[in-house]
XYZ file of C-alpha atoms in Angstrom:
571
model
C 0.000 0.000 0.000
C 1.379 3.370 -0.982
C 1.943 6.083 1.578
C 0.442 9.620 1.113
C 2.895 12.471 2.432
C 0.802 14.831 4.285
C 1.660 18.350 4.569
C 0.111 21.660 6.142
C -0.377 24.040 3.338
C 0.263 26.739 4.904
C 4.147 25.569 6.187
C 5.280 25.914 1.857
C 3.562 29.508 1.398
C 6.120 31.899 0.889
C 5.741 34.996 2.938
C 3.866 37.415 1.216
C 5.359 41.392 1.551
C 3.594 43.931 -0.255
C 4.409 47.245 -1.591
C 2.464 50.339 -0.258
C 2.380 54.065 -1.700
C 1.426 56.043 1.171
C 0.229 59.407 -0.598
C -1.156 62.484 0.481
C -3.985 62.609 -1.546
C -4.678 58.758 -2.372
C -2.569 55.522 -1.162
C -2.838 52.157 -2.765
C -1.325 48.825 -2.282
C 0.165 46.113 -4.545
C 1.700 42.856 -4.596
C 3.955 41.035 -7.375
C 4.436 37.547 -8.498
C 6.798 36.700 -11.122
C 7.804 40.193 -11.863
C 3.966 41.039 -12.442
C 2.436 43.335 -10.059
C -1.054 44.298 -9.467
C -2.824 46.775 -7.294
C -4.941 45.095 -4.512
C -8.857 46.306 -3.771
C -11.621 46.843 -5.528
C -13.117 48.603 -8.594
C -11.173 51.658 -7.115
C -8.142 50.712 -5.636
C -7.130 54.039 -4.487
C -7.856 54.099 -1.093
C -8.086 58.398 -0.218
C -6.250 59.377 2.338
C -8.745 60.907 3.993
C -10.099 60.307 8.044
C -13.166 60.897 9.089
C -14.610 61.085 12.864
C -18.367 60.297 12.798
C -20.225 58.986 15.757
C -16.917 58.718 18.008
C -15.296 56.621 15.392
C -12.693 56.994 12.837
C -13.324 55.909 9.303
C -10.766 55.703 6.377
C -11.595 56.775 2.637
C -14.519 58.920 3.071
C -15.590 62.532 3.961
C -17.800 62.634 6.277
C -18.658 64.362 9.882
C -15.240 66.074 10.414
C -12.919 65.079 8.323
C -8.855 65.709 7.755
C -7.333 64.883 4.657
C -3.476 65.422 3.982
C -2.021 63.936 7.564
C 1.343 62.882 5.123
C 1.988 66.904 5.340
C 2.358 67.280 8.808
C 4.255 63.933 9.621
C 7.665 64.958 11.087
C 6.686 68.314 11.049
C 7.195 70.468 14.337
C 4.389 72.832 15.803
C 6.368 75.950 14.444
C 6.464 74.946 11.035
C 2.557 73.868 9.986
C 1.770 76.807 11.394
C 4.588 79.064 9.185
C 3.563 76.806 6.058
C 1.311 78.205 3.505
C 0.747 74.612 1.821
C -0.974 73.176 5.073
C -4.622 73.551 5.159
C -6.250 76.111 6.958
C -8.792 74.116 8.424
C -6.344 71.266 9.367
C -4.429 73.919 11.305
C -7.410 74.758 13.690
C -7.267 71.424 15.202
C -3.755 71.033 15.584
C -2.369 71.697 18.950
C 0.473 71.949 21.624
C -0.758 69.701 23.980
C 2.287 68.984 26.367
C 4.888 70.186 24.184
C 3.378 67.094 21.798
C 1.771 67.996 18.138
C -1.331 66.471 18.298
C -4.859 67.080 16.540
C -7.806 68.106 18.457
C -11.235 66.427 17.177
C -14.294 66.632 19.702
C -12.809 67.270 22.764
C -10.004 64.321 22.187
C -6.170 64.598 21.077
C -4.771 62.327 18.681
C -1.017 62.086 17.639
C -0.630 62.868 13.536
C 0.966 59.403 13.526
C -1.295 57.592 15.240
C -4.177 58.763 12.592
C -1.947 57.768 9.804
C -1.794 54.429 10.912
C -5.184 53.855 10.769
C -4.842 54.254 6.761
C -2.474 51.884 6.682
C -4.576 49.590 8.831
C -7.069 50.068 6.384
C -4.694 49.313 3.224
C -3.706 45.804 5.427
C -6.764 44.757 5.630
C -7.624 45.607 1.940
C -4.505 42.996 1.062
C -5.474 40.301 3.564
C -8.991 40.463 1.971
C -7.761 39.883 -0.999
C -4.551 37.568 -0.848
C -6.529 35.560 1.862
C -3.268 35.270 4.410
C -2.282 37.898 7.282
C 0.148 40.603 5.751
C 3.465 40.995 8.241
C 5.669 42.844 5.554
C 5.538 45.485 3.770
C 8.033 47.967 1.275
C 6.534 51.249 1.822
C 7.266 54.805 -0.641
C 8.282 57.705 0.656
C 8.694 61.276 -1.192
C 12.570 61.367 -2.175
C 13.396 64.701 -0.281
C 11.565 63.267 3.105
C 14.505 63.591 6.198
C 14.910 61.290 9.023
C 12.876 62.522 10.960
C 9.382 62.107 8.311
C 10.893 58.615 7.694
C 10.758 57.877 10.789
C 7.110 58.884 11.084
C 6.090 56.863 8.734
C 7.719 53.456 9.420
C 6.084 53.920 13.031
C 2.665 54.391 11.851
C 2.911 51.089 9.860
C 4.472 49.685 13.034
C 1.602 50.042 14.787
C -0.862 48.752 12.940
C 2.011 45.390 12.841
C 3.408 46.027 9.652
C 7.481 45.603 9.235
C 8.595 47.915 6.920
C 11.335 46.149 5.830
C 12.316 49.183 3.031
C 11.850 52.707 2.136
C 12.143 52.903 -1.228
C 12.079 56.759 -2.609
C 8.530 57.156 -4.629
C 10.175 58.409 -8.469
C 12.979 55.987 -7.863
C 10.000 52.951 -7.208
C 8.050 54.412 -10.245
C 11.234 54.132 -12.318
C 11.729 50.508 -10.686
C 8.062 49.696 -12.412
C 9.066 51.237 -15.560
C 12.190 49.043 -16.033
C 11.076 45.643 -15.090
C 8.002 45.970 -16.560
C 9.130 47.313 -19.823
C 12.401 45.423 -21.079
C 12.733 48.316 -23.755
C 13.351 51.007 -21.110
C 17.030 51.424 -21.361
C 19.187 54.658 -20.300
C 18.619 57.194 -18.474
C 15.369 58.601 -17.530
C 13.658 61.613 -15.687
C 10.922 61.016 -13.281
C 8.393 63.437 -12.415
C 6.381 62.605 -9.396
C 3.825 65.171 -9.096
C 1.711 64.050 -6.033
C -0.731 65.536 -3.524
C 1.636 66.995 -1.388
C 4.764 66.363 -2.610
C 7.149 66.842 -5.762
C 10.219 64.760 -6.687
C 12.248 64.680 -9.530
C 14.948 61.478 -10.063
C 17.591 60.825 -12.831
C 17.762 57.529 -13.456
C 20.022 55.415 -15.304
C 17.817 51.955 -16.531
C 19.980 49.090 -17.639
C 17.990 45.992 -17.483
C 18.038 44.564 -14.230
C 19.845 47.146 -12.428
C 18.213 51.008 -11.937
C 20.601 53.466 -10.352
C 19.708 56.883 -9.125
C 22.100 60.015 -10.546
C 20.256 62.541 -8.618
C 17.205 63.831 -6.976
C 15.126 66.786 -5.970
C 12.217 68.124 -4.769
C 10.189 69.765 -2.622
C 8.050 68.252 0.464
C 5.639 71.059 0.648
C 4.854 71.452 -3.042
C 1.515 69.218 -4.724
C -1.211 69.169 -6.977
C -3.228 70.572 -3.432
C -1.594 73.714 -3.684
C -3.383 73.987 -7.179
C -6.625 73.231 -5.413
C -5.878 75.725 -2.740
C -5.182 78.419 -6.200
C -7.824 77.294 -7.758
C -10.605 77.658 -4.417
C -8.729 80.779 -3.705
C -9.819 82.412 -7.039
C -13.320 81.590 -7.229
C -14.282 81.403 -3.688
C -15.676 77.893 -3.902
C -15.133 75.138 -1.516
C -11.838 72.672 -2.170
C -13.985 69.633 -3.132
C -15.523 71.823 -5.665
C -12.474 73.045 -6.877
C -10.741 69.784 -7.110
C -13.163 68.530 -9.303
C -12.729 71.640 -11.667
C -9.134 71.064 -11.726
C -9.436 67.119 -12.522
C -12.652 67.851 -15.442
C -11.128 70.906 -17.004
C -8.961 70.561 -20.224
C -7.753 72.755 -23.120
C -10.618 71.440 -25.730
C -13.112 71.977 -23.095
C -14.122 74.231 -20.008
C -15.578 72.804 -16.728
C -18.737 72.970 -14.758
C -19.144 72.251 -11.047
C -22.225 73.255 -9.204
C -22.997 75.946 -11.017
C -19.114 77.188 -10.966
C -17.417 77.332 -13.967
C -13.452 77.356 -14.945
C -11.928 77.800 -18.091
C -8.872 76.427 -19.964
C -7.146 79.754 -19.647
C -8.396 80.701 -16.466
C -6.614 77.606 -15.203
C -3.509 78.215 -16.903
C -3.286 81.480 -15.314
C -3.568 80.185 -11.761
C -1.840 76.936 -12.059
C 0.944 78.084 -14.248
C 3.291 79.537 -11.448
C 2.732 76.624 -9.201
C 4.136 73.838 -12.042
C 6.432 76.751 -12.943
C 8.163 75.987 -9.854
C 8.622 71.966 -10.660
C 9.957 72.760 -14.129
C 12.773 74.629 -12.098
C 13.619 72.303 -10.010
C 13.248 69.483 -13.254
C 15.832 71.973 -15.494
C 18.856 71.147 -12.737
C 18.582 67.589 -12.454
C 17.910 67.526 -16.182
C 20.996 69.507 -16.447
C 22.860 66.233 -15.398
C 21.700 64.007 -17.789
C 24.134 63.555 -20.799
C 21.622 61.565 -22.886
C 17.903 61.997 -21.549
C 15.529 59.253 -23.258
C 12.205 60.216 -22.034
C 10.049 61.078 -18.769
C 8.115 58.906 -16.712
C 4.814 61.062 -15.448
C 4.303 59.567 -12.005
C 1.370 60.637 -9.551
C -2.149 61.482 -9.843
C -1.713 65.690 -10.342
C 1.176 64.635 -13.528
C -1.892 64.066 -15.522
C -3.199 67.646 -16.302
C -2.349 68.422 -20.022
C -1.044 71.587 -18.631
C 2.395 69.703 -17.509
C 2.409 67.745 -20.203
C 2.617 71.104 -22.206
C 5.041 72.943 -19.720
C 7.564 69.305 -19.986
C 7.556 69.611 -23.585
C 9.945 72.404 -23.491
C 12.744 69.099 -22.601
C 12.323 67.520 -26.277
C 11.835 64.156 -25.040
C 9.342 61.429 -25.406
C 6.611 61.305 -22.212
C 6.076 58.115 -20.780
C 2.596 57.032 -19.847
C 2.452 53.388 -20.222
C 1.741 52.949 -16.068
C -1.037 54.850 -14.985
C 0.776 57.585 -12.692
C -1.412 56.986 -9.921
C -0.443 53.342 -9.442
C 3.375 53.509 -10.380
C 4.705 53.701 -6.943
C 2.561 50.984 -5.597
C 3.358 48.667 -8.212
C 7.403 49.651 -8.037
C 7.414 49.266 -4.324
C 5.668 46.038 -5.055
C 7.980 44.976 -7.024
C 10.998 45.993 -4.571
C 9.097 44.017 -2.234
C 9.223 40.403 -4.263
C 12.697 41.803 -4.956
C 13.870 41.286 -1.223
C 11.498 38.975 -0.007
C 11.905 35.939 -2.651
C 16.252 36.737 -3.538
C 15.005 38.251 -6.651
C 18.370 39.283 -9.398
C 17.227 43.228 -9.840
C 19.426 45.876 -8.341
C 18.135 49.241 -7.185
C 20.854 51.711 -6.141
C 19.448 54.916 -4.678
C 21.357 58.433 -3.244
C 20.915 60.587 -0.760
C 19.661 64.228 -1.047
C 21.761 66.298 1.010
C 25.545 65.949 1.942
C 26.083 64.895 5.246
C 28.595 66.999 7.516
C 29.918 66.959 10.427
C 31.323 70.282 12.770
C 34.582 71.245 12.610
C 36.965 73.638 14.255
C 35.692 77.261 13.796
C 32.147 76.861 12.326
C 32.581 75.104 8.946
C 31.162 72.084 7.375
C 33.184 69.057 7.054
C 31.290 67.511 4.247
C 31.349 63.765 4.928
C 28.838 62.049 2.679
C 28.225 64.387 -0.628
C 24.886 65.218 -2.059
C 23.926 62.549 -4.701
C 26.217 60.105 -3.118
C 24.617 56.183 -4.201
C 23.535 54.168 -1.125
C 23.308 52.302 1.043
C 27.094 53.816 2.122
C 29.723 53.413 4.488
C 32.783 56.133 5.221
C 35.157 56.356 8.074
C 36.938 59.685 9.132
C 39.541 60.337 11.319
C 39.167 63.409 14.385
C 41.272 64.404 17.160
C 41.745 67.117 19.996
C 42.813 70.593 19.709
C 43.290 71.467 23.257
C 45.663 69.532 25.514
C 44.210 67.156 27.936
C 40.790 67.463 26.243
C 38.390 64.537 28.122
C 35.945 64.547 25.236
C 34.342 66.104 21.793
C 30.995 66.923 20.803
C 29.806 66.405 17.519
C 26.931 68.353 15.461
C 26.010 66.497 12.547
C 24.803 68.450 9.720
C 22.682 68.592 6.435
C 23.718 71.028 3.559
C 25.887 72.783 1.227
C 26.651 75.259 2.941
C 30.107 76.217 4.123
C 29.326 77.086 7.238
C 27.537 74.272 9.921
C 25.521 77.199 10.744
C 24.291 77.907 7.581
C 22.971 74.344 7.636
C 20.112 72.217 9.052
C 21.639 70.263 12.412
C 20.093 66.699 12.144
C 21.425 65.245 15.563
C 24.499 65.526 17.849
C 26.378 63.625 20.295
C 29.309 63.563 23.085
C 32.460 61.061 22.936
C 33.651 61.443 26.670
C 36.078 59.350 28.605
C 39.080 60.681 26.964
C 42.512 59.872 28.619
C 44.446 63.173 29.068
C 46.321 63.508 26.050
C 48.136 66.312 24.049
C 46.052 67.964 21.191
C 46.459 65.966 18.587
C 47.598 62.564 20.024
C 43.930 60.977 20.452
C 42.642 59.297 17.220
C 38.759 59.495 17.170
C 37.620 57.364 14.338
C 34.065 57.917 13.134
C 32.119 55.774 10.910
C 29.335 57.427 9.038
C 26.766 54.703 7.675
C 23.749 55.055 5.908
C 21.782 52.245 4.855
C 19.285 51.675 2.199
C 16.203 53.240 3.513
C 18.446 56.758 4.097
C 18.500 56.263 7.653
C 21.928 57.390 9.705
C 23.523 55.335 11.915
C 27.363 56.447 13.510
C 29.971 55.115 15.290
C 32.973 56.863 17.621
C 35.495 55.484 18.953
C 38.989 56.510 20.108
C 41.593 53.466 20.284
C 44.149 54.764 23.278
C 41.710 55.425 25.876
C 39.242 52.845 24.315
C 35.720 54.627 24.760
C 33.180 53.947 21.722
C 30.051 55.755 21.464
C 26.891 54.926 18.729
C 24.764 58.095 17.963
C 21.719 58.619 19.303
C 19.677 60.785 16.846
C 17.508 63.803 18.621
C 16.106 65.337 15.911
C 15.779 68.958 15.819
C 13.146 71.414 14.053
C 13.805 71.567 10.318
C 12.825 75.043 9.643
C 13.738 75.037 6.031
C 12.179 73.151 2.874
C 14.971 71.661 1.105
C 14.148 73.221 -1.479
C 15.231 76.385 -0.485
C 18.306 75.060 1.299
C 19.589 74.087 -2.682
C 18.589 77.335 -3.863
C 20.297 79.222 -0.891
C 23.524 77.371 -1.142
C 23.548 78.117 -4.923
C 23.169 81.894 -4.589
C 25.323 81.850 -1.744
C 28.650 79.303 -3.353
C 30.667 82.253 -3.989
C 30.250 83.995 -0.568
C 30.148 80.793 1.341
C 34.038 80.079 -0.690
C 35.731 83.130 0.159
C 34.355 83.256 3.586
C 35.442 79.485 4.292
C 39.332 80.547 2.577
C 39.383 83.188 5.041
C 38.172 81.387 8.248
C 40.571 78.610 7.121
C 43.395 81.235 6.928
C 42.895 82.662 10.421
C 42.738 79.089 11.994
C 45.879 78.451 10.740
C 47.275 81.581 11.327
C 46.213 81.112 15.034
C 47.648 77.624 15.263
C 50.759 79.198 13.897
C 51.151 81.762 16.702
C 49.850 79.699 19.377
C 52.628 76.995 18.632
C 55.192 80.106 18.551
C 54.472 81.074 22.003
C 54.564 78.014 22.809
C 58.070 76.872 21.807
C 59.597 80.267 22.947
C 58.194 79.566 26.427
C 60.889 76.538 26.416
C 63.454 78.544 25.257
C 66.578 80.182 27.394
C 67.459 82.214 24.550
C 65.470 85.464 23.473
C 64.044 85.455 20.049
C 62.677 88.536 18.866
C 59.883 87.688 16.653
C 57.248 89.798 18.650
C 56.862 91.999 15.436
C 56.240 89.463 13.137
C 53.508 87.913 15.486
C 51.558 90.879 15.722
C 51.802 91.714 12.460
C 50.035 88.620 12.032
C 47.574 89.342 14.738
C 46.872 92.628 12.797
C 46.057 90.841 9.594
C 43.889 88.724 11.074
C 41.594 91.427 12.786
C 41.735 92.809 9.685
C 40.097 89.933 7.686
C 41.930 89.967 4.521
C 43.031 86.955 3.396
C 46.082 88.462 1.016
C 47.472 90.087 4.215
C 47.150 87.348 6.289
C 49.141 85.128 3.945
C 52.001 87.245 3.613
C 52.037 88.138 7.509
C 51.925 84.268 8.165
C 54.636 83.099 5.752
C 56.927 85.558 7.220
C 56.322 84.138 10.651
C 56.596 80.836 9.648
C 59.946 81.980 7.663
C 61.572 83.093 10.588
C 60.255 80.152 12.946
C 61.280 77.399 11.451
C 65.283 77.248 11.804
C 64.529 78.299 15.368
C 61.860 75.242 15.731
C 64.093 73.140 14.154
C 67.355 74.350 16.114
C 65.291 73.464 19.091
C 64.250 69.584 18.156
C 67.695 69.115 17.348
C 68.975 70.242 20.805
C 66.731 68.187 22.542
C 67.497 65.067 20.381
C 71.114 65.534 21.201
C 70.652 65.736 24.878
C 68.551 62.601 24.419
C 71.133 60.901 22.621
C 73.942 61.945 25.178
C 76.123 59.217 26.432
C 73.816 56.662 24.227
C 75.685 53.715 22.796
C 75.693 52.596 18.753
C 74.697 49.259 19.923
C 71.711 50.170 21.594
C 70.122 50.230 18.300
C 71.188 47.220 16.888
């Protein structure tokens, strides 16, 4: 009799992860199977990201009782900033509070934290994928807007926490749309532009698509710019209601005017007000187009990339547009993809960059850049530190964001103190740091100083980022030639100050008068009087006349060393 080998179906299913696009305006979720992803749901399958509170419960995907749409804009954000921020809705921003030095959202007579409501869409996009793939959902790759920081990353991996969802990837949302675009069509080869106009968001990527393997060249963006803004323009100018003027905005087109509730908008009234707002993405599309040696085409990604009106303003670029994935579904199904990628050893390589160089501090003010801007990852770089005073028992370090040339010219994204030091002269301790960045964009460092044997890992506190990014590009570019002779000059007095302080110093030791008071303040007067020709000649000089006497000095003191020392001994 033969024997029948039983087995649990359930122990051979392969762990399903799923890829989510978390948007502002609308968030889906996909999964992929063979390199052929689909969005999960129903007729729809754009879930809006939109909460309700009706009856003393919160409902996801529908406008009713009070509602709050765009919670994706405030994640990360501090207090100081929604309120400072045009893009945020006015209505959102009467509910938010300060409640304990906590941002949280006031809705009858209750506070809720920003995160905690945004996990309750992605509770509602789990249970739209368990429905569907019949199996809990444990795993998930979620999207997130290119030029999000640490801190908005953060946000959003906690709210799918919550809701027990292990985000095991952040994958940037142009870079995932690009992902979709070269899997899923084998013809998509070279480089390519993404333009992810969303709800809340914009991000442009370069990427470079060579059949199984998609590398980023460069990003940017702007967090706080969206098709909303355009309903915000649009509601602004005719006084109607958002909803209303949404609608306009979506039904309006250049062979045909729209009518909503009695409101109409034409074709060149629409131009007019939306114009300025795209105006601002075609900027920021011109420099990252500006790196691209051999531009093939560009992929329209998110739902507000659809209006004719972009597709008019992109032409300027002379390439072809892509449309073959509907733009509001792109992300999902890239992220879906990314997630079969990691979960099932899949051969496709995604190589992504960071935003913003990373920097650390340094002696008088400046930026040591560490990690530069563009820079593929994940990444790992090691610098070397030490002490500048004598017996110094420990350093603090401000890590930095920017291109500035000056650390406080730039955004501070955490800092931290290596203590412990043995006493030491300046210079003698070797503090080695290891900068590491892994493939979500998260930052993770390491000090350590070998002699006295203290290590330290960084503990991020995240500070206010006051700035858009945006703006921190721009500002850096206006400012490069400033920011370079300022830096030349700060470097010159450092070193002029080193100089003298090493003078005085070795003089100190000396029996035997030197008279090189002139020449050191001469120096002293060129540097209090900041120019950096007078400073150079003042310190070469110095330096000129220093160095036999520095050198007569070591010599002495090796002799007396040496004194009565046998050949042998060094045998």
């Amino acid at each position: 009799m033969s024997l029948l080998q039983i087995q649990d179906p359930k122990k051979n299913r392969l762990e399903v992860v799923v890829g989510i696009d978390f948007g502002t305006t609308n968030s889906c979720i996909a999964f992929s199977d063979d390199a052929k992803p689909f969005v999960l749901g129903g007729d729809q399958k754009l879930l809006p990201s939109v909460l309700s509170f009706d009856e003393g419960k919160w409902q996801v995907g529908k406008a009713r009782g009070i509602s709050i749409a765009s919670i994706k804009r405030i994640l990360g954000k501090s207090y100081d900033q929604i309120m400072a921020s045009d893009a945020i809705d006015p209505k959102l921003k009467e509910i938010i509070s300060h409640k304990d030095g906590t941002l949280k959202i006031k809705v009858d007579g209750k506070y809720f934290e920003p995160i905690y409501l945004a996990s309750l869409i992605f509770s509602e996009l789990k249970k739209i994928a368990e429905r569907h793939l019949k199996q809990e959902i444990k795993k998930a790759v979620v999207s997130v807007p290119a030029y999000f920081d640490d801190r908005q990353k953060s946000a959003i991996k906690q709210a799918a926490n919550m809701v027990g969802l292990d985000v095991i990837r952040l994958i940037q949302e142009p870079t995932a749309a690009g992902f979709a675009y070269g899997i899923q069509y084998k013809d998509t080869k070279g480089q390519y532009l993404v333009y992810d106009l969303g709800g809340g968001t914009f991000d442009v990527s370069l990427l470079n698509i060579q059949g199984k393997v998609i590398q980023v060249i460069a990003v940017s963006g702007d967090d706080m710019l969206g098709g909303d803004d355009i309903d915000h323009a649009v509601g602004k100018h005719l006084d109607i209601s958002l909803k209303t003027a949404k609608k306009l905005k979506e039904l309006v087109s250049p062979s045909k005017d729209a009518t909503v509730d009695k409101t109409k908008l034409t074709w060149e009234e629409y131009e007019k007000i939306a114009a300025p707002i795209i105006e601002k993405t075609i900027k920021l599309t011109s420099s990252v187009v500006g790196l691209s040696n051999n531009l093939r085409g560009i992929i329209l990604v998110g739902g507000s990339s659809k209006s004719p009106l972009i597709k008019k303003m992109l032409s300027k670029f002379e390439v072809e547009i892509l449309e073959g994935i509907d733009p509001d579904r792109a992300v999902a199904l890239g992220a879906a993809l990314q997630a079969e990628n990691l979960s099932r050893a899949k051969s496709h390589i995604l190589i992504d960059v960071l935003p913003l160089s990373l920097g650390i501090e340094v002696m008088g003010g400046l930026n040591d850049k560490v990690i530069m801007k563009n820079t593929p990852i994940p990444t790992c770089v090691k610098r070397n530190f030490t002490t500048y005073a004598d017996n110094q028992y420990a350093i603090k370090f401000r890590i930095i964001q920017g291109e500035r040339e000056f650390a406080k010219d730039c955004r501070e994204v955490g800092f931290f103190e290596l203590s412990g030091l043995s006493p030491m002269p300046a210079g003698l301790p070797k503090v080695e740091v290891n900068f590491m960045i892994d493939a979500d964009g998260l930052l993770y460092i390491n000090a350590s100083e070998s002699i006295s044997g203290v290590n330290k890992e960084l503990v991020v506190e995240m500070q206010n980022l006051n700035q858009d990014v945006t703006d921190i590009l721009q500002e850096s570019f206006e400012k490069a030639e400033e920011d370079l002779n300022a830096r030349i000059l700060k470097e010159q007095i450092l070193k002029a100050e080193d100089l003298i302080s090493k003078v005085h110093k070795i003089l100190h030791k000396l029996s035997k008068d030197h008279d090189l008071g002139t020449f050191i303040q001469r120096l002293q007067d060129a540097i209090e009087s900041e120019d950096t020709k007078r400073i150079k000649e003042a310190y070469e000089t110095l330096e000129a006349k220093f160095t036999p006497i520095c050198l007569d000095h070591f010599n002495n003191q090796i002799s007396k060393l040496l004194q009565n020392t046998k050949i042998s001994k060094f045998d």
